[in-house]
């Protein structure tokens, strides 16, 4: 018995900020951003657009594809680091907005790896009771946690949501292997220190900019390359696959140079690597489910396709999920 994805959906805010728009308020250039990151534009939540609103719409689209009504959902998991509020969870807001009245709901915090953590948890539930239907969502409004005066971070991130519905199957398909890792000793390299209970809202904390993403890009880059390479190899071993057998590699979209490094390491052609970082930038927990939905709707995934997903993020956290679609 294994867990398969029976529906995908995503919701991207309409408002677009092109690299050229950023040139107007920070000392950067379209050329620098493209060559160092692969990003060309990103979408930003507009007035009144919330994390839970994006997540709900992505979930509706996934449910529609799965042919399920909200009442049939047993559990809603939302991976996010930018919830609407401290309490309640985004998952509860989504559960209510959908009318998923028979579902449990919770958020999980594992930054950019959050969606893969969510898939791994859902897989455990489904192995225990295969008839369950679980929504796993990655959703972020990072634009509200970015310092738009800090060129080293504001060019990188974007907003959006992606969702999948999982259930059990007895066919020879589904999640084959999962691997999760963390190293909290390196948390300072990528963080949002403020607005939690350690640094609550005070004028001093806001003055220090603790409400914003802070990142040592160069160090994070080094660790990300190393961890992603290692977890990719671990995933192949866990699944019993060779690199060239992968039909679609879906890495977290943080930096095109990292993705290219992994592609070369796996010996994959460009068509076998899903890339949309140019359009959306780094949407953290939303990046892989948005990519999966776009790949699915573009007809790149067929039953049995070998899909490998890998992610790395603040914490640090990293992980992989290998599945036969
Ligand atoms: C952020 C990142 C794109 C920066 O690229 P980089 O090649 O490492 O660049 P550096 O940080 O070394 O900076 C190089 C120079 O560009 C400058 N720079 C930084 N941001 C810039 C920008 N937006 N525009 C122009 N110049 C910029 C720096 O100030 C530095 O200048 P200096 O050499 O005069 O000091 C890259 O480090 C990265 O992608 N890191 C990992 C992000 C990631 O994977 N996150 C995953 C978890 S979400």
Short mmCIF file of N, CA, C and O and ligand atoms in Angstrom, two decimals, residues 26-29 32-33 36-37 112 151-153 155-157 190 215-222 224 252 254-255 257-258 282 284 312-314, ligand 1:
data_model
loop_
_atom_site.label_atom_id
_atom_site.label_comp_id
_atom_site.label_asym_id
_atom_site.label_seq_id
_atom_site.Cartn_x
_atom_site.Cartn_y
_atom_site.Cartn_z
N UNK A 26 16.01 49.57 -5.11
CA UNK A 26 17.28 49.12 -4.49
C UNK A 26 18.39 49.13 -5.53
O UNK A 26 18.13 49.06 -6.74
N UNK A 27 19.62 49.16 -5.03
CA UNK A 27 20.77 49.22 -5.92
C UNK A 27 21.06 47.81 -6.47
O UNK A 27 21.89 47.07 -5.95
N UNK A 28 20.28 47.44 -7.51
CA UNK A 28 20.46 46.12 -8.13
C UNK A 28 20.24 46.27 -9.63
O UNK A 28 19.97 47.37 -10.11
N UNK A 29 20.35 45.15 -10.35
CA UNK A 29 20.07 45.21 -11.80
C UNK A 29 19.42 43.91 -12.24
O UNK A 29 19.65 42.85 -11.64
N UNK A 32 22.10 41.33 -12.85
CA UNK A 32 22.66 40.68 -11.66
C UNK A 32 21.71 39.61 -11.15
O UNK A 32 22.11 38.48 -10.88
N UNK A 33 20.44 39.97 -11.04
CA UNK A 33 19.47 39.02 -10.46
C UNK A 33 19.33 37.78 -11.36
O UNK A 33 19.35 36.64 -10.88
N UNK A 36 22.76 35.67 -11.22
CA UNK A 36 23.10 35.08 -9.92
C UNK A 36 22.02 34.13 -9.40
O UNK A 36 22.30 33.27 -8.58
N UNK A 37 20.74 34.32 -9.84
CA UNK A 37 19.65 33.53 -9.25
C UNK A 37 18.75 32.82 -10.26
O UNK A 37 18.10 31.84 -9.92
N UNK A 112 11.44 26.10 3.86
CA UNK A 112 11.34 25.72 2.44
C UNK A 112 11.17 24.21 2.24
O UNK A 112 10.78 23.77 1.17
N UNK A 151 18.75 44.66 -0.59
CA UNK A 151 18.87 44.06 -1.93
C UNK A 151 19.33 42.60 -1.88
O UNK A 151 19.11 41.84 -2.82
N UNK A 152 19.98 42.22 -0.74
CA UNK A 152 20.49 40.84 -0.70
C UNK A 152 19.37 39.82 -0.46
O UNK A 152 19.57 38.63 -0.65
N UNK A 153 18.19 40.27 -0.04
CA UNK A 153 17.08 39.33 0.14
C UNK A 153 15.83 39.68 -0.68
O UNK A 153 15.15 38.77 -1.16
N UNK A 155 15.20 40.63 -3.57
CA UNK A 155 15.11 40.22 -4.97
C UNK A 155 14.75 38.72 -5.10
O UNK A 155 14.44 38.26 -6.20
N UNK A 156 14.83 37.99 -3.99
CA UNK A 156 14.80 36.53 -4.08
C UNK A 156 13.41 35.90 -3.92
O UNK A 156 13.17 34.82 -4.46
N UNK A 157 12.53 36.55 -3.15
CA UNK A 157 11.33 35.84 -2.71
C UNK A 157 10.05 36.27 -3.41
O UNK A 157 9.96 37.37 -3.95
N UNK A 190 20.03 31.88 8.43
CA UNK A 190 18.79 32.21 7.72
C UNK A 190 17.66 32.24 8.74
O UNK A 190 17.32 31.20 9.31
N UNK A 215 19.54 36.82 5.94
CA UNK A 215 20.23 35.65 5.37
C UNK A 215 21.67 35.96 5.02
O UNK A 215 21.97 37.01 4.45
N UNK A 216 22.53 35.04 5.36
CA UNK A 216 23.91 35.07 4.87
C UNK A 216 23.93 34.21 3.60
O UNK A 216 24.14 33.00 3.65
N UNK A 217 23.64 34.87 2.47
CA UNK A 217 23.42 34.15 1.20
C UNK A 217 24.54 33.23 0.81
O UNK A 217 24.32 32.08 0.42
N UNK A 218 25.77 33.72 0.95
CA UNK A 218 26.92 32.93 0.50
C UNK A 218 27.05 31.63 1.30
O UNK A 218 27.28 30.56 0.75
N UNK A 219 26.88 31.74 2.64
CA UNK A 219 26.99 30.55 3.50
C UNK A 219 25.82 29.59 3.26
O UNK A 219 26.00 28.38 3.19
N UNK A 220 24.62 30.17 3.15
CA UNK A 220 23.44 29.32 2.90
C UNK A 220 23.63 28.56 1.59
O UNK A 220 23.34 27.36 1.52
N UNK A 221 24.13 29.24 0.61
CA UNK A 221 24.36 28.63 -0.70
C UNK A 221 25.24 27.39 -0.57
O UNK A 221 24.91 26.31 -1.06
N UNK A 222 26.36 27.54 0.16
CA UNK A 222 27.30 26.42 0.31
C UNK A 222 26.64 25.22 0.98
O UNK A 222 26.76 24.09 0.53
N UNK A 224 23.42 24.64 1.25
CA UNK A 224 22.30 24.14 0.44
C UNK A 224 22.82 23.17 -0.63
O UNK A 224 22.26 22.08 -0.81
N UNK A 252 13.33 22.31 -4.97
CA UNK A 252 12.91 23.61 -4.43
C UNK A 252 13.56 24.70 -5.29
O UNK A 252 14.73 24.61 -5.64
N UNK A 254 15.13 27.83 -5.38
CA UNK A 254 15.77 28.91 -4.61
C UNK A 254 16.84 29.62 -5.42
O UNK A 254 17.03 30.83 -5.28
N UNK A 255 17.56 28.87 -6.24
CA UNK A 255 18.63 29.48 -7.03
C UNK A 255 18.94 28.57 -8.22
O UNK A 255 19.17 27.38 -8.07
N UNK A 257 21.50 28.35 -10.03
CA UNK A 257 22.83 27.74 -10.05
C UNK A 257 22.85 26.46 -9.21
O UNK A 257 23.55 25.50 -9.54
N UNK A 258 22.06 26.44 -8.12
CA UNK A 258 21.98 25.22 -7.30
C UNK A 258 21.28 24.12 -8.11
O UNK A 258 21.72 22.96 -8.15
N UNK A 282 11.72 32.54 -5.15
CA UNK A 282 11.67 31.52 -4.10
C UNK A 282 10.39 31.71 -3.29
O UNK A 282 10.25 32.70 -2.58
N UNK A 284 9.39 29.55 -0.99
CA UNK A 284 9.57 28.71 0.21
C UNK A 284 8.71 27.45 0.14
O UNK A 284 8.79 26.70 -0.82
N UNK A 312 15.57 22.43 0.56
CA UNK A 312 16.47 22.88 1.62
C UNK A 312 15.99 24.25 2.10
O UNK A 312 15.56 25.06 1.29
N UNK A 313 16.08 24.51 3.41
CA UNK A 313 15.65 25.82 3.89
C UNK A 313 16.15 26.15 5.29
O UNK A 313 16.90 25.37 5.90
N UNK A 314 15.71 27.28 5.79
CA UNK A 314 16.12 27.77 7.11
C UNK A 314 15.84 26.76 8.20
O UNK A 314 14.91 25.95 8.10
C1 LIG B 1 21.64 35.24 -2.36
C2 LIG B 1 22.53 34.82 -3.50
C3 LIG B 1 21.77 34.85 -4.81
C4 LIG B 1 23.70 35.78 -3.59
O1 LIG B 1 24.58 35.37 -4.63
P1 LIG B 1 26.14 35.29 -4.35
O2 LIG B 1 26.76 34.94 -5.61
O3 LIG B 1 26.33 34.35 -3.18
O4 LIG B 1 26.46 36.76 -4.00
P2 LIG B 1 27.15 37.31 -2.67
O5 LIG B 1 26.16 37.27 -1.53
O6 LIG B 1 28.44 36.63 -2.51
O7 LIG B 1 27.36 38.80 -3.12
C5 LIG B 1 28.21 39.15 -4.21
C6 LIG B 1 28.16 40.63 -4.38
O8 LIG B 1 26.88 41.00 -4.92
C7 LIG B 1 26.28 42.01 -4.09
N1 LIG B 1 24.83 41.83 -4.13
C8 LIG B 1 24.04 41.13 -3.28
N2 LIG B 1 22.76 41.23 -3.65
C9 LIG B 1 22.75 41.99 -4.76
C10 LIG B 1 21.73 42.45 -5.61
N3 LIG B 1 20.43 42.13 -5.41
N4 LIG B 1 22.07 43.21 -6.68
C11 LIG B 1 23.34 43.54 -6.92
N5 LIG B 1 24.36 43.15 -6.13
C12 LIG B 1 24.06 42.37 -5.07
C13 LIG B 1 26.87 41.78 -2.73
O9 LIG B 1 26.80 42.96 -1.96
C14 LIG B 1 28.28 41.39 -3.07
O10 LIG B 1 29.02 42.56 -3.33
P3 LIG B 1 30.55 42.67 -2.84
O11 LIG B 1 31.27 41.58 -3.56
O12 LIG B 1 30.90 44.06 -3.27
O13 LIG B 1 30.50 42.47 -1.36
C15 LIG B 1 23.06 33.39 -3.26
O14 LIG B 1 24.01 33.43 -2.23
C16 LIG B 1 22.03 32.42 -2.90
O15 LIG B 1 21.20 32.06 -3.71
N6 LIG B 1 22.09 31.87 -1.66
C17 LIG B 1 21.27 30.77 -1.27
C18 LIG B 1 19.85 31.09 -1.16
C19 LIG B 1 19.15 29.80 -0.85
O16 LIG B 1 19.43 28.76 -1.40
N7 LIG B 1 18.24 29.81 0.03
C20 LIG B 1 17.67 28.50 0.31
C21 LIG B 1 16.90 28.52 1.44
S1 LIG B 1 15.42 29.38 1.12
#
